[in-house]
Short mmCIF file of C-alpha atoms and ligand atoms in Angstrom, two decimals:
data_model
loop_
_atom_site.label_atom_id
_atom_site.label_comp_id
_atom_site.label_asym_id
_atom_site.label_seq_id
_atom_site.Cartn_x
_atom_site.Cartn_y
_atom_site.Cartn_z
CA MET A 1 30.75 6.46 -31.85
CA CYS A 2 27.76 7.80 -32.70
CA ARG A 3 24.73 7.94 -30.49
CA HIS A 4 21.37 6.63 -31.42
CA LEU A 5 17.82 6.11 -30.55
CA ALA A 6 14.65 4.13 -31.44
CA TYR A 7 10.83 4.81 -30.19
CA LEU A 8 7.87 2.70 -30.82
CA GLY A 9 4.62 3.98 -28.90
CA PRO A 10 1.93 6.40 -28.71
CA PRO A 11 2.82 9.34 -31.17
CA ARG A 12 5.03 11.99 -29.78
CA THR A 13 6.28 15.25 -31.09
CA LEU A 14 9.97 14.87 -32.02
CA ALA A 15 10.94 17.31 -29.52
CA GLU A 16 9.44 14.95 -26.48
CA LEU A 17 11.62 12.10 -27.81
CA LEU A 18 14.68 13.66 -29.22
CA THR A 19 15.42 17.06 -27.39
CA ALA A 20 13.29 17.82 -24.19
CA PRO A 21 13.92 14.47 -22.07
CA PRO A 22 16.65 14.79 -19.58
CA HIS A 23 19.86 13.49 -21.22
CA SER A 24 18.38 13.90 -24.33
CA LEU A 25 19.95 12.38 -27.73
CA TYR A 26 19.99 16.29 -28.52
CA GLN A 27 22.32 16.58 -25.24
CA GLN A 28 24.14 13.51 -26.05
CA SER A 29 25.50 15.25 -29.26
CA TRP A 30 27.63 17.41 -27.11
CA ALA A 31 27.66 15.68 -23.61
CA PRO A 32 27.56 12.15 -23.91
CA LEU A 33 28.03 10.31 -20.62
CA ARG A 34 29.05 6.91 -21.62
CA GLN A 35 30.38 7.00 -24.94
CA ARG A 36 33.51 5.22 -25.06
CA HIS A 37 34.97 6.61 -28.42
CA GLY A 38 34.86 10.19 -29.36
CA THR A 39 33.96 12.79 -27.60
CA VAL A 40 31.33 14.98 -29.08
CA ASN A 41 28.83 13.92 -31.82
CA ALA A 42 28.83 16.73 -34.05
CA ASP A 43 29.46 15.72 -37.65
CA GLY A 44 25.68 15.77 -38.17
CA PHE A 45 22.62 14.17 -37.32
CA GLY A 46 19.28 12.72 -38.91
CA ILE A 47 15.89 11.91 -37.91
CA GLY A 48 13.70 9.35 -39.48
CA TRP A 49 10.17 9.15 -38.60
CA TYR A 50 6.97 7.25 -39.85
CA PRO A 51 3.90 9.46 -40.40
CA PRO A 52 0.86 8.41 -38.84
CA GLU A 53 -1.74 6.73 -40.63
CA ASP A 54 0.52 6.25 -43.72
CA GLY A 55 1.74 3.14 -44.79
CA THR A 56 4.42 4.13 -46.98
CA GLU A 57 8.12 5.53 -46.58
CA PRO A 58 9.64 6.75 -43.34
CA ALA A 59 10.38 10.72 -43.94
CA ARG A 60 13.73 11.72 -43.07
CA TYR A 61 15.50 14.71 -42.04
CA ARG A 62 19.29 14.97 -41.89
CA ARG A 63 21.92 17.43 -41.89
CA ALA A 64 25.57 17.37 -41.78
CA VAL A 65 25.95 20.56 -39.15
CA PRO A 66 25.61 19.70 -35.29
CA ILE A 67 22.28 19.11 -34.26
CA TRP A 68 22.65 22.62 -31.62
CA ALA A 69 23.79 24.36 -34.89
CA ASP A 70 20.30 23.87 -36.62
CA PRO A 71 17.76 26.68 -36.64
CA ASN A 72 15.03 24.81 -38.40
CA LEU A 73 14.96 22.08 -35.74
CA PRO A 74 12.61 23.70 -33.07
CA ASP A 75 10.15 24.12 -35.37
CA LEU A 76 10.59 20.98 -37.14
CA THR A 77 10.26 18.80 -33.72
CA ARG A 78 7.66 20.83 -31.62
CA THR A 79 5.26 20.09 -35.01
CA ILE A 80 5.94 16.62 -36.41
CA ARG A 81 4.38 13.85 -34.38
CA SER A 82 5.06 10.19 -34.84
CA ALA A 83 4.39 6.59 -32.92
CA ALA A 84 7.92 5.44 -34.67
CA VAL A 85 11.10 7.24 -34.54
CA LEU A 86 14.74 6.38 -35.25
CA ALA A 87 17.42 9.06 -34.88
CA ALA A 88 21.28 9.65 -34.73
CA VAL A 89 24.05 11.87 -33.81
CA ARG A 90 27.05 11.59 -35.74
CA SER A 91 30.93 11.60 -35.03
CA ALA A 92 32.32 10.70 -37.97
CA THR A 93 35.08 7.94 -38.59
CA ALA A 94 38.35 9.16 -40.16
CA GLY A 95 37.86 8.02 -44.08
CA THR A 96 34.31 8.23 -44.37
CA SER A 97 32.13 11.05 -45.99
CA GLN A 98 31.37 14.18 -44.59
CA ASP A 99 27.97 15.38 -46.37
CA GLU A 100 24.52 14.48 -44.88
CA ALA A 101 24.29 11.36 -46.99
CA ALA A 102 26.34 9.69 -44.30
CA ALA A 103 24.21 10.76 -41.32
CA ALA A 104 21.86 7.99 -40.36
CA PRO A 105 19.41 6.99 -40.29
CA TYR A 106 19.69 5.20 -43.83
CA ARG A 107 17.01 4.43 -45.50
CA THR A 108 15.42 1.76 -47.91
CA GLY A 109 11.80 0.87 -48.46
CA ARG A 110 10.21 1.13 -44.87
CA TRP A 111 13.22 0.14 -43.14
CA LEU A 112 15.59 2.81 -41.30
CA PHE A 113 19.14 2.10 -39.96
CA SER A 114 21.92 3.05 -37.78
CA HIS A 115 25.51 2.14 -36.80
CA ASN A 116 27.05 3.24 -33.85
CA GLY A 117 31.15 2.00 -34.15
CA ALA A 118 33.45 1.91 -36.66
CA ILE A 119 35.16 -1.08 -39.16
CA ASP A 120 38.93 -0.50 -39.52
CA ASP A 121 40.09 -0.74 -42.87
CA TRP A 122 36.26 -1.33 -44.21
CA THR A 123 37.19 -0.23 -47.93
CA GLY A 124 39.47 -3.47 -47.96
CA LEU A 125 37.16 -5.91 -46.61
CA PRO A 126 37.58 -9.34 -47.79
CA ALA A 127 34.65 -10.82 -50.33
CA ASP A 128 34.01 -13.76 -47.59
CA ALA A 129 32.82 -11.16 -45.42
CA GLY A 130 29.69 -11.33 -47.30
CA LEU A 131 31.03 -8.64 -49.52
CA ARG A 132 30.57 -9.13 -53.10
CA LEU A 133 28.51 -6.27 -54.24
CA ASP A 134 27.26 -5.87 -57.85
CA ALA A 135 27.04 -2.82 -59.56
CA ALA A 136 23.36 -2.03 -58.61
CA GLU A 137 24.18 -2.67 -54.71
CA LEU A 138 27.59 -0.32 -54.91
CA LEU A 139 25.56 2.30 -56.90
CA ALA A 140 22.91 2.09 -54.01
CA MET A 141 25.29 2.97 -51.27
CA GLU A 142 24.17 6.45 -50.06
CA ALA A 143 27.49 7.51 -48.74
CA SER A 144 31.12 6.34 -48.92
CA CYS A 145 30.81 5.25 -45.21
CA ASP A 146 31.66 1.85 -43.31
CA SER A 147 27.96 2.36 -42.21
CA ALA A 148 26.36 2.74 -45.65
CA LEU A 149 28.35 -0.62 -46.39
CA LEU A 150 26.84 -2.39 -43.16
CA TRP A 151 23.43 -1.09 -44.46
CA VAL A 152 24.10 -2.54 -48.06
CA MET A 153 24.84 -5.98 -46.27
CA VAL A 154 22.03 -5.82 -43.82
CA SER A 155 19.40 -4.87 -46.55
CA ARG A 156 20.52 -7.39 -48.76
CA ARG A 157 19.30 -10.01 -46.05
CA LEU A 158 16.21 -8.38 -45.68
CA ARG A 159 15.62 -8.32 -49.21
CA ALA A 160 16.53 -12.55 -49.20
CA GLY A 161 13.90 -12.90 -46.27
CA ASP A 162 16.02 -13.18 -43.18
CA THR A 163 13.86 -11.49 -40.06
CA PRO A 164 15.43 -8.27 -38.82
CA GLY A 165 17.20 -10.03 -36.07
CA ASP A 166 18.56 -12.64 -38.30
CA ALA A 167 20.05 -10.33 -40.66
CA LEU A 168 21.93 -7.91 -37.99
CA ALA A 169 23.06 -10.81 -36.23
CA ALA A 170 24.85 -12.49 -39.36
CA VAL A 171 26.44 -9.18 -40.47
CA VAL A 172 27.90 -8.63 -37.18
CA ARG A 173 29.25 -12.26 -37.43
CA GLN A 174 30.67 -11.92 -40.75
CA THR A 175 32.34 -8.48 -40.03
CA ARG A 176 33.76 -9.43 -36.75
CA ALA A 177 35.17 -12.66 -38.40
CA ALA A 178 37.15 -10.36 -40.93
CA ARG A 179 37.78 -7.41 -38.55
CA PRO A 180 37.80 -8.82 -34.67
CA GLY A 181 38.18 -5.25 -33.51
CA ALA A 182 35.14 -3.72 -35.37
CA ARG A 183 32.30 -2.01 -33.11
CA LEU A 184 29.14 -2.80 -34.50
CA ASN A 185 26.25 -1.55 -32.65
CA LEU A 186 23.15 -1.74 -35.15
CA LEU A 187 19.92 -0.26 -34.90
CA LEU A 188 16.91 -1.15 -37.39
CA THR A 189 13.28 -0.46 -37.64
CA ASP A 190 10.23 -1.12 -39.79
CA GLY A 191 8.08 1.17 -37.89
CA ARG A 192 6.21 -1.75 -35.96
CA SER A 193 9.39 -3.46 -34.47
CA ILE A 194 13.08 -2.59 -33.65
CA ALA A 195 16.10 -4.93 -33.90
CA ALA A 196 19.19 -3.91 -32.45
CA THR A 197 23.00 -5.02 -31.63
CA ARG A 198 25.20 -4.41 -29.13
CA HIS A 199 28.65 -5.14 -30.12
CA GLY A 200 31.91 -2.83 -28.91
CA ASP A 201 29.53 0.21 -27.21
CA THR A 202 26.83 0.78 -24.88
CA LEU A 203 23.01 -0.05 -25.26
CA TRP A 204 19.86 0.62 -23.12
CA TYR A 205 16.61 0.30 -23.31
CA ARG A 206 13.24 1.37 -21.57
CA ALA A 207 10.08 -0.51 -21.82
CA ALA A 208 6.34 0.37 -20.64
CA ALA A 209 3.00 -1.30 -21.00
CA ASP A 210 2.57 0.44 -24.89
CA ARG A 211 5.85 1.49 -25.65
CA VAL A 212 9.95 1.27 -25.99
CA THR A 213 12.60 3.20 -26.53
CA VAL A 214 15.87 1.57 -27.29
CA ALA A 215 19.08 4.12 -27.14
CA SER A 216 22.85 4.08 -26.79
CA GLU A 217 22.66 5.93 -23.35
CA PRO A 218 19.68 6.14 -20.66
CA SER A 219 18.50 9.10 -18.89
CA PRO A 220 20.62 9.65 -15.40
CA THR A 221 17.81 9.05 -13.43
CA PRO A 222 16.98 5.38 -12.91
CA ASP A 223 13.27 5.62 -14.32
CA GLY A 224 13.03 2.28 -16.06
CA TRP A 225 15.95 2.24 -18.01
CA ARG A 226 18.09 -1.35 -18.15
CA GLU A 227 21.44 -2.20 -20.07
CA ALA A 228 21.66 -4.82 -22.72
CA PRO A 229 24.37 -6.98 -22.11
CA ASP A 230 27.48 -6.60 -24.53
CA GLN A 231 27.31 -9.27 -27.36
CA SER A 232 23.57 -9.13 -27.26
CA LEU A 233 20.92 -8.89 -29.97
CA LEU A 234 17.62 -6.69 -28.76
CA LEU A 235 14.23 -7.45 -30.49
CA ALA A 236 11.47 -5.33 -29.21
CA THR A 237 8.08 -4.24 -30.19
CA ARG A 238 5.73 -1.93 -28.29
CA HIS A 239 4.63 -4.16 -25.80
CA THR A 240 8.02 -7.07 -25.82
CA VAL A 241 11.44 -7.01 -25.18
CA ARG A 242 13.77 -9.87 -26.16
CA ILE A 243 17.41 -10.30 -25.48
CA LEU A 244 19.32 -13.00 -27.26
CA ARG A 245 22.98 -13.72 -26.96
CA LEU A 246 25.12 -12.87 -29.89
CA SER A 247 28.46 -13.87 -28.87
CA GLY A 248 29.66 -17.74 -29.30
CA THR A 249 26.31 -18.03 -31.21
CA PRO A 250 27.71 -20.34 -34.70
CA ALA A 251 26.37 -18.72 -37.90
CA GLY A 252 22.95 -20.38 -38.38
CA ALA A 253 22.46 -21.38 -34.97
CA PRO A 254 19.26 -20.16 -33.00
CA ALA A 255 20.59 -17.25 -30.58
CA VAL A 256 19.72 -18.32 -26.53
CA PRO A 257 17.06 -15.83 -24.91
CA VAL A 258 18.89 -14.14 -22.23
CA ALA A 259 16.15 -12.01 -21.05
CA GLU A 260 12.55 -11.84 -21.90
CA ARG A 261 9.66 -9.10 -21.31
CA THR A 262 6.30 -9.22 -22.31
CA ARG A 263 3.33 -6.75 -21.36
CA THR A 264 -0.04 -6.73 -23.18
N1 LIG B 301 31.45 4.93 -38.57
C1 LIG B 301 30.32 5.53 -38.53
C2 LIG B 301 30.11 7.02 -38.94
O1 LIG B 301 30.98 7.30 -39.58
C3 LIG B 301 29.80 5.92 -37.14
C4 LIG B 301 30.41 6.16 -36.33
C5 LIG B 301 30.23 6.25 -35.09
O2 LIG B 301 29.68 5.61 -34.20
N2 LIG B 301 30.99 7.14 -34.61
O3 LIG B 301 28.95 7.51 -39.40
#
């Protein structure tokens, strides 16, 4: 399992978000505290951020080396500021490609996407799991990786007009119907909102008046972090967090809110 994080709020340096906090994503690469599968996240990392006052695509920096082994990172993280960030450290699943193209975040247009988890026998998923890839979709896959395949499935739904939450929930339902043991913690942002699923691993969030962080792991001190329940869908903006139930929700049915929090 990899570890991932998304942030929306006042502009912060990447260091303030990713490397400086106690038990930061950086530290979680070699010493995760709640990771249920795998031990370290040393197979690469990626950072996606939305340039301030720029309505275009987010920028990405991804490497196939452990995050602590990149000598360029300190200069980048202390000088780049953003109000919207999605980052991940990777523990590669066997049978996936190892190059930087398989390091999240995946990107299409304004969207950034990450996946904590694994799908067994992902290359053999049946067509009824939503997988009739046409040639263009196949060629657009960024990497030979279960996460890249999930991103094709999610982004196709976004293109068709699904909301981010509906797209993630539908892909989780389709995938687990074909692979009940799949672990599917998905994380998606367009720089204005965050959608995330908890399905098989941990998910936490911290919300304040004007900012929200969604992450695989909280900091060890109880400073406002809350845990999202397993089988849930989390939808957040800078000012709101809603948690909906994933499990047992039939395809197409509206999910039931299990927690809601709004501050303006
Ligand atoms: N299966 C994905 C990959 O190989 C995610 C891995 C993980 O969560 N450890 O990148």
